[in-house]
C-alpha cells in the first residue's frame, strides 16, 4: 500500500483522543521517579550479601543498612509535603532527581560504612519525597477519563524497577560488585532530571497560586482543547495560600483517615516481607538451591509487573473500589493458604510449588488493588490547597509502617512461627477489606475539582463524596 493510500485510510484521531495525547509522555517522564523508587528499594536484597563480607557487618548493622533507606524515606516524605505545596510539584521532582543521582554516586564510591549509610539515607530522602510527588504531579496534569491509568504508570515503574534491580543483582553477583549495583541508579536519575526540566508545571498548582496565564500556557502543552477544563478549574480553584490551613479539621478528617488508613494497611498486610525477603521465604519453603530461589523471586516480581498492567487497563473502567476489594480478598485467601502450608510439618516437593503459587497469587492481588490504587487515591481525594501536605502525611505513615514490618518480620517468625505470621497478615487483610468497603469513595471519571466539591459526577454536583452504597 502506498504512503498516500495509507494516509487516506488512516482513521483520524477523535478530538478527545487528540486532546488527551499530550499528557501521556509527561506522565511517563514523571514515572521515572517510580522506577528509581523500585530500583533503589529492590537493589539492597542482592547488594547486602556482598556488603556483609566487605564491611564485616554484624546482624544489627546489616539491619541498619537495610533500614537506612526507609528512615531516609520517612524524612523525605516529611520534608516534601510543605515544599510541594510551596515551590511546586515539578521543582520537587527536579530536586529529587538531583538527590537520587548524588546519593547513588556516594553509595557507589564510599570508602567506609558511615558514608554508605549516609548515602542510603540520601537515596531514601529522594524516594520518600518523589514517592508521592510523582503521583501528585501526574494526577494534576491528567485528563479525568484516564487519570487512573496515568497515575498507575508510576506503580508500573516501581514494580519494573524492582525487577530490574533483581536482574542487576543477579548479573553482578558473580563479581560481587555491589558498587555497580548502587551506581547504576545514576542513569534513571539523569533521565528524570533532564526529562522534568523539559516538562510543564502543574496547571492546577499554578492556578492555585494565582498564576492564571502560566496555567493556560501549561495546559496548552497538555491538551488540544483546554477551554472546558480551564473554565472548570478557574471556577473551582480559589487561589489560597496553604499556610495555616489545618489538616485535622472536621471537613478534612474523613479524607485524612482514608489516606492514612490505606497507607498503613498497604504495608501491614505484608507486601514488603515478600519483596525484600522472597529468597528467604523460598528457602523456608524447602527450595534450597540458590538459583531456583532467584528464579522464583524473579517470577514473583514479574507477576507484580504484569498484574499492574492489568490494573492500568481496568482502573478507569471498573473503578477504584472493585479493584481494591477484589485485590484485598485475593491477598487474604493466599495468606490463609500460606499459613496452612507453613503449619504443615516438613514442606517438600509439591508443597514448595504450592508456596510459590500462593506467593504469586498474593503479589498479583496486591498489584491489582492496594499497590497502585493507594497511591492513586491519595492523589485524588485531597483539596488542592492541602494536597501536598496531606499526601505527605499518608506517605510518612506508609514508610513508617514499611519500616515497622521490615524490622519485625524475622522476629515475628521466631516468636509466633511462620504459619501464624502469615495468618496475622491475613487477619489484618480482613480488617483492610472492611475499611475499604465502608470508607473508601469511588473517584473514577470525576475531575479533581468535582471530587474536591464533594460531587459524585460532574453533571450532578449535589451528591456527596461517599462510597456508593452509603
Ligand atoms: C508500595 C511499596 C512496595 C511496592 C511493591 C508500592 O505501592 O508502596 O512498599 O514495595 O508497591 O510493588
XYZ file of C-alpha atoms and ligand atoms in Angstrom:
482
model
C 0.000 0.000 0.000
C 1.379 3.387 -0.969
C 2.030 6.024 1.647
C -0.698 8.280 0.299
C -3.344 5.485 0.434
C -2.217 4.664 3.959
C -2.702 8.303 4.852
C -6.161 8.341 3.272
C -7.210 5.151 5.083
C -5.827 6.233 8.447
C -8.653 6.746 10.888
C -8.423 10.333 12.147
C -7.970 10.550 15.879
C -11.098 11.716 17.652
C -10.950 15.195 19.123
C -10.963 13.671 22.580
C -8.092 11.275 21.791
C -6.066 14.131 20.358
C -6.868 16.159 23.386
C -5.540 13.645 25.903
C -2.470 12.566 23.960
C -0.223 15.340 25.243
C -0.439 14.214 28.864
C 0.825 10.658 28.230
C 4.553 11.424 27.608
C 4.514 13.844 30.544
C 3.207 11.083 32.836
C 5.838 8.653 31.510
C 8.667 11.085 32.278
C 7.408 11.706 35.839
C 7.019 7.944 36.359
C 10.817 7.532 36.026
C 10.713 8.600 39.697
C 8.799 5.354 40.347
C 11.498 3.366 38.540
C 14.082 4.823 40.932
C 11.807 4.069 43.920
C 11.544 0.412 42.878
C 15.179 0.009 41.849
C 16.646 1.602 44.954
C 14.444 -0.360 47.360
C 14.890 -3.660 45.493
C 18.645 -3.497 44.871
C 19.614 -3.943 48.523
C 18.417 -7.571 48.660
C 21.379 -8.657 46.494
C 23.894 -5.963 47.442
C 23.638 -6.729 51.155
C 25.135 -10.199 50.669
C 28.448 -8.705 49.491
C 28.390 -5.636 51.747
C 28.235 -8.058 54.660
C 31.571 -9.603 53.784
C 33.315 -6.389 52.602
C 32.464 -4.376 55.719
C 32.244 -7.319 58.176
C 28.703 -6.322 59.156
C 27.125 -7.709 62.324
C 23.448 -8.750 62.195
C 22.435 -5.423 63.753
C 24.475 -3.282 61.372
C 23.118 -5.349 58.490
C 19.572 -4.475 59.590
C 20.664 -0.861 59.903
C 21.991 -0.716 56.335
C 18.768 -2.258 55.003
C 16.568 0.041 57.108
C 18.524 3.261 56.409
C 16.723 3.824 53.093
C 13.352 3.529 54.844
C 14.410 6.017 57.562
C 15.501 8.401 54.772
C 12.151 7.898 53.008
C 10.254 8.935 56.145
C 12.399 12.096 56.347
C 11.906 12.802 52.607
C 8.133 12.376 52.886
C 8.131 14.778 55.870
C 10.078 17.498 54.075
C 8.387 17.052 50.703
C 4.780 17.925 51.545
C 5.263 21.526 52.507
C 7.769 22.021 49.696
C 5.496 20.549 47.006
C 2.705 22.950 48.005
C 5.039 25.940 48.343
C 7.506 25.522 45.441
C 5.527 23.302 43.078
C 5.411 19.656 42.023
C 7.805 19.910 39.073
C 10.514 21.663 41.066
C 10.284 18.980 43.773
C 10.803 16.207 41.215
C 13.827 18.055 39.806
C 15.362 18.348 43.293
C 14.575 14.670 43.975
C 16.347 13.661 40.718
C 19.484 15.550 41.795
C 19.432 13.918 45.253
C 18.805 10.479 43.680
C 21.857 10.892 41.428
C 24.166 12.421 44.047
C 23.315 9.802 46.675
C 23.764 6.960 44.158
C 27.305 8.211 43.491
C 28.059 8.445 47.229
C 26.967 4.829 47.772
C 28.911 3.636 44.707
C 32.218 5.265 45.714
C 32.008 5.170 49.510
C 35.263 4.311 51.287
C 33.509 3.317 54.527
C 30.317 2.158 56.257
C 29.378 5.562 57.698
C 29.283 7.193 54.273
C 27.445 4.190 52.870
C 24.683 4.632 55.443
C 24.634 8.417 54.832
C 24.309 7.761 51.072
C 21.488 5.256 51.580
C 19.658 7.754 53.821
C 20.099 10.306 50.989
C 18.641 7.842 48.476
C 15.767 7.316 50.925
C 15.098 11.065 51.198
C 14.750 11.246 47.409
C 12.485 8.158 47.347
C 10.289 9.473 50.175
C 9.641 12.835 48.530
C 9.307 11.511 44.976
C 7.060 8.603 46.042
C 4.131 10.974 46.443
C 5.186 13.958 44.314
C 5.208 11.846 41.125
C 1.601 10.596 41.547
C 0.585 14.098 42.669
C 2.062 15.766 39.568
C 0.641 13.132 37.199
C -2.796 13.369 38.788
C -2.849 17.152 38.275
C -1.800 17.043 34.617
C -4.047 14.072 33.684
C -7.468 14.278 31.998
C -10.096 12.787 34.381
C -11.004 9.990 31.947
C -7.561 8.354 32.019
C -6.205 9.701 35.311
C -6.272 6.275 36.995
C -4.165 4.702 34.239
C -1.692 7.580 34.052
C -1.100 7.780 37.810
C -0.761 3.982 37.965
C 2.073 4.183 35.416
C 4.098 5.251 38.429
C 3.298 1.941 40.184
C 4.162 0.086 36.956
C 7.526 1.841 37.058
C 8.003 0.902 40.752
C 7.364 -2.781 40.052
C 9.574 -2.698 36.921
C 12.329 -1.017 38.963
C 12.168 -3.872 41.486
C 12.534 -6.491 38.722
C 15.399 -4.565 37.068
C 17.129 -4.435 40.464
C 16.749 -8.221 40.894
C 18.263 -8.687 37.418
C 21.157 -6.287 38.044
C 21.866 -8.036 41.373
C 21.905 -11.338 39.546
C 24.227 -10.054 36.775
C 26.759 -8.554 39.189
C 26.574 -11.371 41.744
C 29.466 -13.177 40.037
C 31.853 -10.256 40.504
C 30.277 -9.315 43.873
C 30.198 -5.731 42.566
C 27.776 -4.008 44.954
C 29.214 -0.608 43.926
C 27.960 -1.077 40.365
C 24.578 -2.247 41.708
C 24.143 1.060 43.567
C 25.860 3.264 40.974
C 23.667 2.261 38.025
C 20.801 4.284 39.527
C 22.586 7.391 38.212
C 21.222 6.624 34.717
C 17.475 6.883 35.526
C 18.257 9.809 37.893
C 19.802 11.752 34.977
C 16.843 10.802 32.759
C 14.413 12.118 35.373
C 16.381 15.349 35.778
C 16.604 16.152 32.063
C 13.043 14.970 31.426
C 11.471 17.056 34.193
C 13.390 20.165 33.142
C 11.516 19.909 29.825
C 8.058 19.251 31.294
C 5.384 21.889 32.043
C 4.447 22.873 35.591
C 1.179 21.562 37.042
C -1.638 23.820 35.749
C -3.658 23.183 38.886
C -0.793 24.191 41.177
C -0.254 27.341 39.060
C -3.943 28.243 39.219
C -3.946 27.675 42.978
C -1.109 30.209 43.211
C -2.975 32.798 41.162
C -0.730 32.322 38.087
C -3.553 32.105 35.526
C -1.590 32.937 32.372
C 1.104 30.405 33.230
C -1.644 27.822 33.941
C -3.158 28.385 30.484
C 0.261 28.020 28.810
C 0.970 24.796 30.754
C -2.464 23.383 29.945
C -1.987 24.127 26.220
C 1.077 21.877 26.255
C -1.039 19.070 27.709
C -4.301 19.229 25.726
C -5.549 20.479 22.411
C -8.858 21.637 23.762
C -8.223 23.350 27.061
C -11.202 25.658 27.346
C -13.745 23.477 29.161
C -11.323 22.129 31.746
C -9.779 25.519 32.377
C -13.179 27.104 32.941
C -13.933 24.397 35.478
C -10.583 24.713 37.241
C -10.865 28.516 37.228
C -14.356 28.306 38.664
C -13.460 25.859 41.405
C -9.965 26.826 42.437
C -9.757 29.933 44.516
C -6.090 30.882 44.888
C -5.221 30.439 48.533
C -2.059 30.062 50.496
C -1.818 26.701 52.229
C -0.059 28.319 55.165
C -2.079 27.911 58.317
C -4.682 25.580 56.756
C -5.008 22.743 59.237
C -5.283 19.108 58.170
C -7.196 17.855 61.206
C -10.470 19.766 60.747
C -13.995 18.296 60.703
C -14.175 18.828 56.919
C -10.848 17.155 56.143
C -10.904 14.457 58.827
C -12.700 11.755 56.773
C -10.271 12.007 53.834
C -7.247 12.181 56.127
C -8.428 8.975 57.841
C -8.957 7.268 54.457
C -5.478 8.221 53.163
C -3.603 7.373 56.350
C -5.627 4.166 56.843
C -4.899 2.920 53.305
C -1.231 3.907 53.723
C -0.864 1.760 56.837
C -2.925 -1.152 55.508
C -0.910 -1.194 52.246
C 2.140 -2.070 54.340
C 0.900 -4.077 57.327
C -0.677 -6.685 55.077
C 2.935 -7.721 54.479
C 3.837 -6.894 50.852
C 7.443 -5.980 51.562
C 8.138 -9.152 53.526
C 7.806 -10.746 50.088
C 9.544 -8.003 48.060
C 12.535 -7.817 50.437
C 12.693 -11.391 51.787
C 11.377 -13.579 48.928
C 14.534 -15.749 48.683
C 14.454 -16.336 52.466
C 10.794 -17.398 52.268
C 11.535 -19.782 49.400
C 14.330 -21.284 51.437
C 11.903 -21.790 54.347
C 9.586 -23.495 51.848
C 12.226 -26.051 51.006
C 13.815 -24.566 47.856
C 17.420 -24.988 48.838
C 19.069 -24.234 45.510
C 20.044 -20.548 45.257
C 19.352 -20.402 41.523
C 15.838 -21.846 41.945
C 15.164 -19.270 44.704
C 16.398 -16.435 42.477
C 14.273 -17.647 39.579
C 11.223 -17.939 41.828
C 11.863 -14.411 43.154
C 12.065 -13.131 39.591
C 8.732 -14.878 38.834
C 7.077 -13.121 41.771
C 8.496 -9.777 40.573
C 7.121 -10.372 37.060
C 3.676 -11.236 38.452
C 3.781 -7.846 40.189
C 4.575 -6.041 36.915
C 2.046 -7.928 34.776
C -0.863 -7.531 37.167
C -0.100 -3.811 37.491
C -0.576 -3.649 33.703
C -3.969 -5.309 34.131
C -4.832 -2.772 36.854
C -3.901 0.077 34.487
C -6.342 -1.283 31.899
C -9.138 -1.689 34.418
C -8.859 1.198 36.861
C -10.699 3.799 34.756
C -13.293 1.273 33.515
C -14.382 -0.723 36.567
C -13.245 1.877 39.092
C -11.007 2.034 42.157
C -13.271 0.314 44.705
C -13.793 -3.017 42.887
C -10.040 -3.354 42.269
C -9.296 -2.659 45.926
C -11.984 -5.046 47.195
C -11.167 -7.972 44.864
C -7.411 -7.436 45.261
C -7.570 -7.421 49.056
C -9.814 -10.516 49.055
C -7.195 -12.321 46.915
C -4.478 -11.330 49.377
C -6.499 -12.701 52.326
C -7.117 -16.052 50.593
C -3.466 -16.520 49.568
C -2.186 -15.508 53.025
C -4.588 -18.061 54.532
C -3.145 -20.722 52.203
C 0.439 -19.748 53.078
C -0.418 -20.022 56.773
C -1.801 -23.543 56.255
C 1.262 -24.620 54.247
C 3.678 -23.403 56.903
C 1.659 -25.132 59.639
C 2.201 -28.478 57.950
C 5.406 -30.052 59.088
C 8.169 -30.828 56.589
C 7.483 -28.844 53.428
C 8.827 -30.520 50.353
C 8.156 -31.263 46.681
C 4.631 -30.286 45.751
C 4.169 -28.036 48.806
C 7.143 -25.893 47.792
C 5.383 -25.287 44.478
C 2.065 -24.528 46.194
C 4.003 -21.964 48.242
C 5.262 -20.376 45.043
C 1.736 -20.301 43.562
C 0.303 -18.760 46.758
C 3.002 -16.085 46.763
C 2.327 -15.279 43.101
C -1.442 -15.001 43.803
C -0.718 -12.792 46.824
C 1.574 -10.414 44.915
C -0.763 -10.369 41.888
C -3.687 -9.458 44.156
C -1.667 -6.634 45.714
C -0.686 -5.450 42.239
C -4.272 -5.171 41.060
C -5.521 -3.386 44.174
C -3.675 -1.859 47.115
C -0.413 -1.401 45.177
C -1.486 1.120 42.522
C -4.832 2.241 43.949
C -3.439 3.509 47.279
C -1.075 5.965 45.519
C -3.806 6.901 43.051
C -6.468 7.624 45.657
C -4.238 9.797 47.815
C -3.513 11.898 44.719
C -7.267 12.375 44.160
C -9.125 12.769 47.435
C -7.492 15.874 48.937
C -8.368 19.508 48.173
C -5.716 21.373 46.189
C -4.833 23.752 48.992
C -3.538 20.927 51.243
C -2.873 18.224 48.629
C 0.912 18.145 49.042
C 0.842 18.188 52.840
C -1.984 15.651 53.146
C -0.289 13.267 50.684
C 2.939 13.707 52.579
C 1.230 12.673 55.844
C -0.161 9.497 54.257
C 3.254 8.807 52.710
C 5.081 9.247 56.051
C 2.703 6.688 57.597
C 3.282 4.357 54.628
C 7.077 4.407 55.016
C 6.905 4.216 58.826
C 4.663 1.115 58.596
C 7.026 -0.325 55.990
C 9.944 0.148 58.425
C 7.985 -1.459 61.262
C 7.074 -4.556 59.228
C 10.546 -4.893 57.693
C 12.267 -4.731 61.072
C 9.838 -7.021 62.870
C 9.187 -9.727 60.230
C 12.051 -12.071 61.111
C 11.432 -11.600 64.852
C 7.694 -12.276 64.354
C 8.538 -15.542 62.635
C 10.818 -16.524 65.517
C 8.205 -15.531 68.082
C 4.926 -16.840 66.673
C 6.050 -19.180 63.870
C 5.787 -18.880 60.082
C 2.196 -20.069 59.731
C 0.833 -17.709 62.375
C 2.783 -14.764 60.940
C 1.069 -15.185 57.562
C -2.298 -15.663 59.287
C -1.698 -12.426 61.194
C -1.198 -10.599 57.875
C -4.339 -12.346 56.567
C -6.396 -11.199 59.584
C -5.177 -7.636 59.018
C -6.247 -8.098 55.379
C -9.822 -8.800 56.539
C -9.755 -5.516 58.509
C -8.402 -3.760 55.411
C -11.261 -5.101 53.285
C -13.858 -3.802 55.780
C -12.102 -0.406 55.948
C -12.264 -0.108 52.143
C -15.855 -1.337 51.930
C -17.188 1.144 54.473
C -14.992 4.202 53.938
C -13.264 4.445 50.577
C -15.064 6.524 47.898
C -15.191 5.913 44.131
C -13.353 8.610 42.190
C -13.430 7.099 38.681
C -14.049 9.574 35.856
C -14.504 12.636 38.085
C -12.394 15.752 37.808
C -10.214 16.602 40.805
C -12.390 19.687 41.251
C -15.632 17.708 41.381
C -14.056 15.337 43.915
C -12.969 18.372 45.958
C -16.507 19.829 45.795
C -17.815 16.502 47.082
C -19.922 15.956 43.967
C -20.173 12.418 42.664
C -20.351 13.356 38.974
C -19.506 16.454 37.094
C -23.103 16.808 35.974
C -24.733 16.181 39.336
C -22.750 18.187 41.807
C -25.180 17.622 44.647
C -24.103 14.133 45.687
C -21.619 13.866 48.477
C -18.234 12.162 48.321
C -19.353 8.907 49.814
C -18.990 5.241 48.929
C -21.807 4.303 46.526
C -23.594 2.011 48.981
C -23.963 4.647 51.739
C 4.494 0.015 47.844
C 5.893 -0.472 48.141
C 6.076 -1.849 47.535
C 5.722 -1.838 46.056
C 5.746 -3.237 45.520
C 4.273 0.048 46.358
O 2.985 0.503 46.062
O 4.302 1.317 48.381
O 6.109 -0.503 49.527
O 7.415 -2.274 47.682
O 4.440 -1.267 45.844
O 5.200 -3.341 44.271
